[in-house]
mmCIF file of C-alpha atoms in Angstrom:
data_model
loop_
_atom_site.group_PDB
_atom_site.id
_atom_site.type_symbol
_atom_site.label_atom_id
_atom_site.label_comp_id
_atom_site.label_asym_id
_atom_site.label_seq_id
_atom_site.Cartn_x
_atom_site.Cartn_y
_atom_site.Cartn_z
ATOM 1 C CA MET A 1 48.022 129.120 54.163
ATOM 2 C CA ARG A 2 43.398 129.848 54.225
ATOM 3 C CA VAL A 3 41.624 127.517 54.994
ATOM 4 C CA LEU A 4 37.096 127.723 55.346
ATOM 5 C CA GLY A 5 36.542 125.968 58.838
ATOM 6 C CA ILE A 6 32.864 123.784 59.772
ATOM 7 C CA GLU A 7 31.593 123.443 62.735
ATOM 8 C CA SER A 8 27.969 121.814 63.200
ATOM 9 C CA SER A 9 28.563 119.384 66.284
ATOM 10 C CA CYS A 10 25.304 119.731 67.871
ATOM 11 C CA ASP A 11 23.192 122.541 67.448
ATOM 12 C CA GLU A 12 25.106 125.714 65.728
ATOM 13 C CA THR A 13 26.118 125.758 62.430
ATOM 14 C CA GLY A 14 29.342 127.669 62.301
ATOM 15 C CA ILE A 15 31.165 129.115 59.185
ATOM 16 C CA ALA A 16 34.194 131.299 59.450
ATOM 17 C CA ILE A 17 37.918 132.101 56.413
ATOM 18 C CA TYR A 18 41.215 132.460 58.749
ATOM 19 C CA ASP A 19 43.658 133.837 56.973
ATOM 20 C CA GLU A 20 47.485 132.913 58.877
ATOM 21 C CA GLN A 21 48.307 136.017 57.555
ATOM 22 C CA GLN A 22 45.638 138.367 57.899
ATOM 23 C CA GLY A 23 43.559 136.620 60.592
ATOM 24 C CA LEU A 24 39.916 136.063 61.199
ATOM 25 C CA LEU A 25 38.263 137.230 57.582
ATOM 26 C CA SER A 26 34.829 136.453 58.084
ATOM 27 C CA HIS A 27 32.991 133.734 60.684
ATOM 28 C CA ALA A 28 28.775 133.128 59.720
ATOM 29 C CA LEU A 29 27.338 131.658 62.891
ATOM 30 C CA TYR A 30 23.048 130.331 62.966
ATOM 31 C CA SER A 31 21.364 128.898 66.493
ATOM 32 C CA GLN A 32 19.135 126.174 66.760
ATOM 33 C CA VAL A 33 17.976 127.685 70.357
ATOM 34 C CA LYS A 34 14.826 128.200 68.879
ATOM 35 C CA LEU A 35 14.135 125.124 67.126
ATOM 36 C CA HIS A 36 14.987 122.889 70.237
ATOM 37 C CA ALA A 37 13.355 124.950 72.559
ATOM 38 C CA ASP A 38 9.794 123.539 72.432
ATOM 39 C CA TYR A 39 11.759 120.369 73.670
ATOM 40 C CA GLY A 40 14.061 121.434 76.433
ATOM 41 C CA GLY A 41 17.301 120.172 74.658
ATOM 42 C CA VAL A 42 18.930 119.256 71.327
ATOM 43 C CA VAL A 43 16.979 117.073 69.287
ATOM 44 C CA PRO A 44 19.899 115.254 66.997
ATOM 45 C CA GLU A 45 17.225 113.760 63.858
ATOM 46 C CA LEU A 46 16.156 118.362 63.745
ATOM 47 C CA ALA A 47 19.808 119.362 63.973
ATOM 48 C CA SER A 48 20.634 117.713 61.853
ATOM 49 C CA ARG A 49 18.494 118.363 59.030
ATOM 50 C CA ASP A 50 18.807 122.467 60.023
ATOM 51 C CA HIS A 51 22.414 122.539 59.338
ATOM 52 C CA VAL A 52 21.328 121.064 55.274
ATOM 53 C CA ARG A 53 19.596 123.706 55.258
ATOM 54 C CA LYS A 54 21.589 126.410 56.802
ATOM 55 C CA ILE A 55 25.202 124.745 55.701
ATOM 56 C CA VAL A 56 25.677 126.366 52.345
ATOM 57 C CA PRO A 57 24.458 129.560 52.337
ATOM 58 C CA LEU A 58 25.860 130.266 55.681
ATOM 59 C CA ILE A 59 29.483 129.025 53.414
ATOM 60 C CA ARG A 60 28.377 131.596 50.727
ATOM 61 C CA GLU A 61 28.082 134.091 53.258
ATOM 62 C CA ALA A 62 31.055 133.743 54.517
ATOM 63 C CA LEU A 63 33.093 133.559 51.101
ATOM 64 C CA ALA A 64 30.708 137.153 50.041
ATOM 65 C CA GLN A 65 32.423 138.785 53.632
ATOM 66 C CA ALA A 66 36.330 137.452 53.401
ATOM 67 C CA ASP A 67 35.860 138.449 49.808
ATOM 68 C CA THR A 68 37.732 134.973 48.832
ATOM 69 C CA THR A 69 37.506 133.440 46.588
ATOM 70 C CA ILE A 70 37.603 129.115 46.168
ATOM 71 C CA GLU A 71 40.349 130.270 44.388
ATOM 72 C CA GLN A 72 42.366 131.732 47.240
ATOM 73 C CA LEU A 73 41.371 128.875 49.699
ATOM 74 C CA ASP A 74 43.990 126.254 50.474
ATOM 75 C CA GLY A 75 42.050 123.731 51.974
ATOM 76 C CA ILE A 76 38.236 123.278 54.639
ATOM 77 C CA ALA A 77 38.376 122.310 58.004
ATOM 78 C CA TYR A 78 35.452 120.844 59.399
ATOM 79 C CA THR A 79 34.563 119.474 62.981
ATOM 80 C CA LYS A 80 35.394 115.239 62.413
ATOM 81 C CA GLY A 81 34.096 114.761 66.460
ATOM 82 C CA PRO A 82 33.393 114.744 69.019
ATOM 83 C CA GLY A 83 29.967 115.127 68.667
ATOM 84 C CA LEU A 84 25.914 114.444 67.915
ATOM 85 C CA ILE A 85 27.502 112.142 64.724
ATOM 86 C CA GLY A 86 24.363 113.152 61.991
ATOM 87 C CA ALA A 87 25.109 116.384 63.324
ATOM 88 C CA LEU A 88 28.998 115.738 62.019
ATOM 89 C CA LEU A 89 28.342 113.856 59.293
ATOM 90 C CA VAL A 90 26.425 117.236 57.883
ATOM 91 C CA GLY A 91 29.977 119.145 57.973
ATOM 92 C CA ALA A 92 31.874 115.891 57.121
ATOM 93 C CA CYS A 93 30.058 115.452 53.926
ATOM 94 C CA VAL A 94 29.701 118.345 52.392
ATOM 95 C CA GLY A 95 33.271 119.670 53.674
ATOM 96 C CA ARG A 96 34.898 116.340 51.494
ATOM 97 C CA SER A 97 32.632 116.876 48.772
ATOM 98 C CA LEU A 98 33.906 120.192 48.597
ATOM 99 C CA ALA A 99 37.764 119.773 49.079
ATOM 100 C CA PHE A 100 37.042 116.976 46.597
ATOM 101 C CA ALA A 101 35.280 119.409 44.029
ATOM 102 C CA TRP A 102 37.201 122.438 44.689
ATOM 103 C CA ASN A 103 40.685 120.541 44.581
ATOM 104 C CA LYS A 104 41.443 121.368 48.036
ATOM 105 C CA PRO A 105 43.121 119.477 51.269
ATOM 106 C CA ALA A 106 41.110 118.849 53.881
ATOM 107 C CA VAL A 107 41.330 118.319 57.310
ATOM 108 C CA GLY A 108 39.112 116.863 59.871
ATOM 109 C CA VAL A 109 39.636 119.368 63.724
ATOM 110 C CA HIS A 110 38.457 117.887 66.984
ATOM 111 C CA HIS A 111 36.187 119.944 68.220
ATOM 112 C CA MET A 112 38.161 120.281 71.899
ATOM 113 C CA GLU A 113 40.976 121.329 70.727
ATOM 114 C CA GLY A 114 39.018 123.904 68.502
ATOM 115 C CA HIS A 115 37.824 124.719 71.785
ATOM 116 C CA LEU A 116 41.186 124.865 73.475
ATOM 117 C CA LEU A 117 42.748 127.002 70.560
ATOM 118 C CA ALA A 118 39.782 130.167 70.412
ATOM 119 C CA PRO A 119 42.217 131.919 73.009
ATOM 120 C CA MET A 120 44.341 132.229 70.367
ATOM 121 C CA LEU A 121 41.997 134.379 67.754
ATOM 122 C CA GLU A 122 42.364 137.094 70.672
ATOM 123 C CA ASP A 123 44.925 139.715 70.183
ATOM 124 C CA GLU A 124 46.608 138.757 73.631
ATOM 125 C CA ALA A 125 47.556 134.721 73.196
ATOM 126 C CA PRO A 126 48.603 132.605 75.328
ATOM 127 C CA GLU A 127 51.772 130.824 75.301
ATOM 128 C CA PHE A 128 52.399 128.168 75.365
ATOM 129 C CA PRO A 129 52.621 126.118 78.062
ATOM 130 C CA PHE A 130 49.699 126.285 80.222
ATOM 131 C CA ILE A 131 46.348 124.988 81.622
ATOM 132 C CA ALA A 132 43.350 124.914 79.913
ATOM 133 C CA LEU A 133 40.342 124.476 81.973
ATOM 134 C CA LEU A 134 36.951 122.366 78.765
ATOM 135 C CA VAL A 135 33.659 123.405 79.717
ATOM 136 C CA SER A 136 31.361 122.216 77.261
ATOM 137 C CA GLY A 137 27.479 121.460 77.216
ATOM 138 C CA GLY A 138 29.041 117.714 77.931
ATOM 139 C CA HIS A 139 32.841 118.316 78.952
ATOM 140 C CA SER A 140 34.671 119.594 82.229
ATOM 141 C CA MET A 141 37.995 118.973 81.553
ATOM 142 C CA LEU A 142 41.330 119.971 82.782
ATOM 143 C CA VAL A 143 44.286 119.659 79.816
ATOM 144 C CA ASP A 144 47.958 120.611 80.230
ATOM 145 C CA VAL A 145 48.830 121.348 76.875
ATOM 146 C CA LYS A 146 52.524 121.841 75.741
ATOM 147 C CA GLY A 147 52.007 122.611 72.411
ATOM 148 C CA ILE A 148 49.320 122.382 69.357
ATOM 149 C CA GLY A 149 48.591 118.085 69.937
ATOM 150 C CA GLN A 150 51.078 117.817 73.070
ATOM 151 C CA TYR A 151 47.887 117.396 75.587
ATOM 152 C CA GLU A 152 48.096 115.438 78.545
ATOM 153 C CA VAL A 153 44.205 114.745 79.690
ATOM 154 C CA LEU A 154 44.924 116.142 84.580
ATOM 155 C CA GLY A 155 40.568 115.083 85.026
ATOM 156 C CA GLU A 156 38.131 115.905 83.376
ATOM 157 C CA SER A 157 34.491 115.304 84.309
ATOM 158 C CA ILE A 158 33.170 110.804 85.120
ATOM 159 C CA ASP A 159 29.061 111.509 84.973
ATOM 160 C CA ASP A 160 27.842 115.254 83.956
ATOM 161 C CA ALA A 161 29.596 117.673 83.176
ATOM 162 C CA ALA A 162 29.409 121.131 84.146
ATOM 163 C CA GLY A 163 27.318 123.054 81.383
ATOM 164 C CA GLU A 164 24.819 120.103 81.666
ATOM 165 C CA ALA A 165 24.562 119.967 85.737
ATOM 166 C CA PHE A 166 23.615 124.009 84.799
ATOM 167 C CA ASP A 167 21.255 122.648 82.008
ATOM 168 C CA LYS A 168 19.576 120.033 83.914
ATOM 169 C CA THR A 169 19.557 122.292 87.160
ATOM 170 C CA ALA A 170 17.677 125.123 84.772
ATOM 171 C CA LYS A 171 15.402 122.814 83.814
ATOM 172 C CA LEU A 172 14.184 121.753 87.249
ATOM 173 C CA MET A 173 13.597 125.933 88.083
ATOM 174 C CA GLY A 174 11.203 125.778 85.071
ATOM 175 C CA LEU A 175 13.849 128.231 83.347
ATOM 176 C CA ASP A 176 13.606 127.643 79.345
ATOM 177 C CA TYR A 177 15.908 126.024 77.316
ATOM 178 C CA PRO A 178 18.753 126.620 77.181
ATOM 179 C CA GLY A 179 18.925 126.764 80.473
ATOM 180 C CA GLY A 180 22.544 127.876 81.552
ATOM 181 C CA PRO A 181 22.696 131.549 80.837
ATOM 182 C CA ARG A 182 19.147 131.634 81.807
ATOM 183 C CA LEU A 183 20.424 130.329 85.257
ATOM 184 C CA SER A 184 22.857 132.532 85.599
ATOM 185 C CA LYS A 185 20.876 136.274 85.080
ATOM 186 C CA LEU A 186 18.360 134.487 88.003
ATOM 187 C CA ALA A 187 21.595 133.558 90.270
ATOM 188 C CA ALA A 188 22.944 137.550 89.376
ATOM 189 C CA LYS A 189 19.190 138.371 91.543
ATOM 190 C CA GLY A 190 19.926 135.943 93.906
ATOM 191 C CA ARG A 191 21.194 136.478 97.819
ATOM 192 C CA ALA A 192 23.611 135.197 99.900
ATOM 193 C CA VAL A 193 21.422 132.538 101.814
ATOM 194 C CA ASP A 194 23.205 129.458 104.114
ATOM 195 C CA TYR A 195 21.769 126.911 101.291
ATOM 196 C CA LYS A 196 24.408 124.131 101.831
ATOM 197 C CA PHE A 197 26.078 123.460 98.537
ATOM 198 C CA PRO A 198 28.685 120.927 98.354
ATOM 199 C CA ARG A 199 31.712 121.270 96.322
ATOM 200 C CA PRO A 200 32.100 117.627 94.859
ATOM 201 C CA MET A 201 35.367 116.036 94.582
ATOM 202 C CA THR A 202 37.720 118.916 96.345
ATOM 203 C CA ASP A 203 38.023 116.850 99.646
ATOM 204 C CA ARG A 204 40.360 113.838 98.023
ATOM 205 C CA PRO A 205 42.999 114.063 96.117
ATOM 206 C CA GLY A 206 43.048 114.095 91.935
ATOM 207 C CA LEU A 207 41.089 116.411 89.749
ATOM 208 C CA ASP A 208 37.919 114.969 88.349
ATOM 209 C CA PHE A 209 35.237 116.305 88.380
ATOM 210 C CA SER A 210 31.761 114.815 89.325
ATOM 211 C CA PHE A 211 28.228 117.757 88.925
ATOM 212 C CA SER A 212 25.794 115.065 88.950
ATOM 213 C CA GLY A 213 25.676 114.566 93.104
ATOM 214 C CA LEU A 214 25.427 118.536 92.904
ATOM 215 C CA LYS A 215 22.253 118.496 90.799
ATOM 216 C CA THR A 216 20.185 116.085 92.770
ATOM 217 C CA PHE A 217 21.187 118.546 95.157
ATOM 218 C CA ALA A 218 19.814 120.768 94.268
ATOM 219 C CA ALA A 219 17.235 119.662 92.863
ATOM 220 C CA ASN A 220 16.016 118.013 96.453
ATOM 221 C CA THR A 221 16.280 122.118 97.729
ATOM 222 C CA ILE A 222 14.517 123.341 95.073
ATOM 223 C CA ALA A 223 11.730 121.118 95.783
ATOM 224 C CA ALA A 224 11.870 122.087 99.767
ATOM 225 C CA GLN A 225 11.855 125.852 99.254
ATOM 226 C CA PRO A 226 8.655 128.024 98.742
ATOM 227 C CA ASP A 227 8.399 128.323 94.722
ATOM 228 C CA ASP A 228 9.004 131.638 94.724
ATOM 229 C CA GLU A 229 11.361 134.106 92.391
ATOM 230 C CA GLN A 230 13.511 135.678 95.064
ATOM 231 C CA THR A 231 13.921 131.704 96.177
ATOM 232 C CA ARG A 232 14.808 130.235 93.290
ATOM 233 C CA ALA A 233 17.510 132.661 92.582
ATOM 234 C CA ASP A 234 19.160 132.464 95.951
ATOM 235 C CA ILE A 235 19.268 128.212 94.637
ATOM 236 C CA ALA A 236 20.451 129.742 91.789
ATOM 237 C CA LEU A 237 23.267 131.955 93.106
ATOM 238 C CA ALA A 238 24.193 128.970 95.636
ATOM 239 C CA PHE A 239 23.858 126.434 92.645
ATOM 240 C CA GLU A 240 26.516 128.855 90.922
ATOM 241 C CA GLU A 241 28.822 129.712 93.546
ATOM 242 C CA ALA A 242 29.549 125.959 93.984
ATOM 243 C CA VAL A 243 29.956 125.367 90.506
ATOM 244 C CA VAL A 244 32.200 128.252 89.940
ATOM 245 C CA ASP A 245 34.363 127.185 93.975
ATOM 246 C CA THR A 246 35.028 123.530 92.236
ATOM 247 C CA LEU A 247 36.171 124.662 88.523
ATOM 248 C CA MET A 248 38.781 127.167 90.653
ATOM 249 C CA ILE A 249 40.432 124.574 93.353
ATOM 250 C CA LYS A 250 40.549 121.825 90.768
ATOM 251 C CA CYS A 251 41.957 124.895 88.672
ATOM 252 C CA ARG A 252 44.620 125.746 91.545
ATOM 253 C CA ARG A 253 45.623 122.420 92.091
ATOM 254 C CA ALA A 254 46.583 121.732 88.199
ATOM 255 C CA LEU A 255 48.444 124.836 88.117
ATOM 256 C CA LYS A 256 50.318 123.761 92.005
ATOM 257 C CA GLN A 257 51.087 120.516 90.028
ATOM 258 C CA THR A 258 51.887 121.683 86.955
ATOM 259 C CA GLY A 259 54.327 125.037 87.945
ATOM 260 C CA TYR A 260 52.504 126.564 85.110
ATOM 261 C CA LYS A 261 51.231 130.431 85.569
ATOM 262 C CA ARG A 262 49.610 130.840 83.160
ATOM 263 C CA LEU A 263 45.192 129.379 82.355
ATOM 264 C CA VAL A 264 43.035 129.148 79.576
ATOM 265 C CA ILE A 265 39.531 129.233 79.968
ATOM 266 C CA ALA A 266 36.832 128.522 76.903
ATOM 267 C CA GLY A 267 33.624 125.914 76.353
ATOM 268 C CA GLY A 268 30.377 127.722 76.671
ATOM 269 C CA VAL A 269 30.833 127.890 80.806
ATOM 270 C CA SER A 270 33.504 130.218 80.169
ATOM 271 C CA ALA A 271 30.994 132.603 79.300
ATOM 272 C CA ASN A 272 29.694 132.797 82.397
ATOM 273 C CA GLN A 273 30.815 136.084 84.381
ATOM 274 C CA ARG A 274 31.598 135.376 87.739
ATOM 275 C CA LEU A 275 33.780 132.150 86.563
ATOM 276 C CA ARG A 276 35.500 134.704 84.629
ATOM 277 C CA ALA A 277 36.117 136.546 87.323
ATOM 278 C CA GLU A 278 37.102 134.540 90.292
ATOM 279 C CA LEU A 279 39.074 132.629 87.766
ATOM 280 C CA ALA A 280 40.936 136.133 87.043
ATOM 281 C CA SER A 281 41.175 136.930 90.980
ATOM 282 C CA MET A 282 42.713 133.951 91.586
ATOM 283 C CA MET A 283 45.236 134.202 88.968
ATOM 284 C CA GLN A 284 46.378 138.361 89.452
ATOM 285 C CA GLN A 285 46.449 136.592 93.164
ATOM 286 C CA GLN A 286 49.558 133.449 92.340
ATOM 287 C CA GLY A 287 51.457 136.412 90.215
ATOM 288 C CA GLY A 288 49.510 134.645 86.461
ATOM 289 C CA LYS A 289 47.121 134.711 84.164
ATOM 290 C CA VAL A 290 44.162 134.053 82.737
ATOM 291 C CA PHE A 291 42.859 133.656 79.371
ATOM 292 C CA TYR A 292 39.992 133.461 77.507
ATOM 293 C CA PRO A 293 37.876 134.018 73.782
ATOM 294 C CA ARG A 294 35.439 136.642 73.386
ATOM 295 C CA GLY A 295 31.965 135.465 74.376
ATOM 296 C CA GLU A 296 31.481 135.272 70.442
ATOM 297 C CA PHE A 297 33.958 132.007 70.272
ATOM 298 C CA CYS A 298 33.001 130.473 73.761
ATOM 299 C CA THR A 299 30.000 128.978 72.709
ATOM 300 C CA ASP A 300 30.662 126.057 69.381
ATOM 301 C CA ASN A 301 31.604 128.698 66.104
ATOM 302 C CA GLY A 302 33.372 128.093 62.477
ATOM 303 C CA ALA A 303 36.570 129.990 63.785
ATOM 304 C CA MET A 304 37.945 127.726 65.971
ATOM 305 C CA ILE A 305 38.214 124.686 63.627
ATOM 306 C CA ALA A 306 39.443 127.455 60.701
ATOM 307 C CA PHE A 307 42.190 128.326 63.461
ATOM 308 C CA ALA A 308 42.258 124.566 64.705
ATOM 309 C CA GLY A 309 42.552 122.991 60.846
ATOM 310 C CA LEU A 310 44.811 125.737 59.521
ATOM 311 C CA GLN A 311 47.105 123.709 61.980
ATOM 312 C CA ARG A 312 46.911 120.720 61.206
ATOM 313 C CA LEU A 313 46.720 121.757 57.363
ATOM 314 C CA LYS A 314 49.903 123.286 57.984
ATOM 315 C CA ALA A 315 51.321 120.586 59.819
ATOM 316 C CA GLY A 316 50.355 118.401 56.831
ATOM 317 C CA GLU A 317 47.568 115.659 57.407
ATOM 318 C CA ARG A 318 44.826 115.102 55.491
ATOM 319 C CA GLU A 319 41.997 113.448 55.264
ATOM 320 C CA ASP A 320 41.290 110.622 52.869
ATOM 321 C CA LEU A 321 38.500 110.579 50.308
ATOM 322 C CA ALA A 322 35.930 108.825 53.264
ATOM 323 C CA VAL A 323 33.294 110.800 55.110
ATOM 324 C CA LYS A 324 34.327 110.045 58.779
ATOM 325 C CA GLY A 325 32.947 111.477 62.140
ATOM 326 C CA GLN A 326 34.116 110.197 65.894
ATOM 327 C CA PRO A 327 31.162 110.941 68.432
ATOM 328 C CA ARG A 328 33.991 110.249 70.598
ATOM 329 C CA TRP A 329 37.155 110.772 70.443
ATOM 330 C CA PRO A 330 39.827 111.441 72.994
ATOM 331 C CA LEU A 331 41.681 114.319 73.214
ATOM 332 C CA ASP A 332 44.928 113.177 74.218
ATOM 333 C CA SER A 333 45.026 110.735 71.016
ATOM 334 C CA LEU A 334 46.147 113.426 68.857
ATOM 335 C CA ALA A 335 49.277 114.122 66.901
ATOM 336 C CA ALA A 336 51.917 116.955 67.341
ATOM 337 C CA VAL A 337 52.549 119.595 65.634
#
């Protein structure tokens, strides 16, 4: 089976073609970072309009890269949700319309399932079951994964997700959008100064996350300290260490609770090098292993949607002719395949 995948949930237009036997044949990506930089964050209407401009040329590019004709495609997968409704509808309209015109089956994919399965694109893919730490811009969650569609959400963010906290704290420091990667780069220059940043919700049982208070603590610390490059770097380091420590503590609890020895991290924040290094060290100490996608598949991309869509199409899932987007869509509501 060969599937065309379309991702348009936020500010990246991603197209890919995945073949069940040959693996990933092509992927094309357009990021809207420059478009939204002047506004300090994603402007939904601008995001939707840019998806309209870029999506068809990228589909043509991906087909050409994969040396694939329309006749060779067995289905089309597109991100159905969660995400910005306008952006989702662009991908859904194009994906569903092409499927109808080309007489191919179509399936709507859950964006976070795409992230969760992204490590399966690598040569060394994790086996089920495992714990998944999903940390993207708007989501932080720990999931017990027993198989595709067999998801139990063990904990999730009750306010700001880790990615949001990174971006908002970066903005407080005067860093340009997208702030998270820039804050991490600044943290690399930081010194281990004695800032007492909290590790939120680690002093009580449970696996939920809360990073809103950590962002407020960072804001107060920034306001109370001199406004110079080194001081900001020191604060950035203390903030990043607090986020990473918090995620590690929660992962350790989830692994102990389930007895699993495999941990998957995925989503934009999974590209953070400090997080990867600390989790790898933790898993080595516990006799386990951590898995994550390559850097280009941590952020939103069409490859993860094509792969997840292929699994759903193989299981017989199909969309009807209605074009639908689901800006909110619980991960654990998905059917097992």
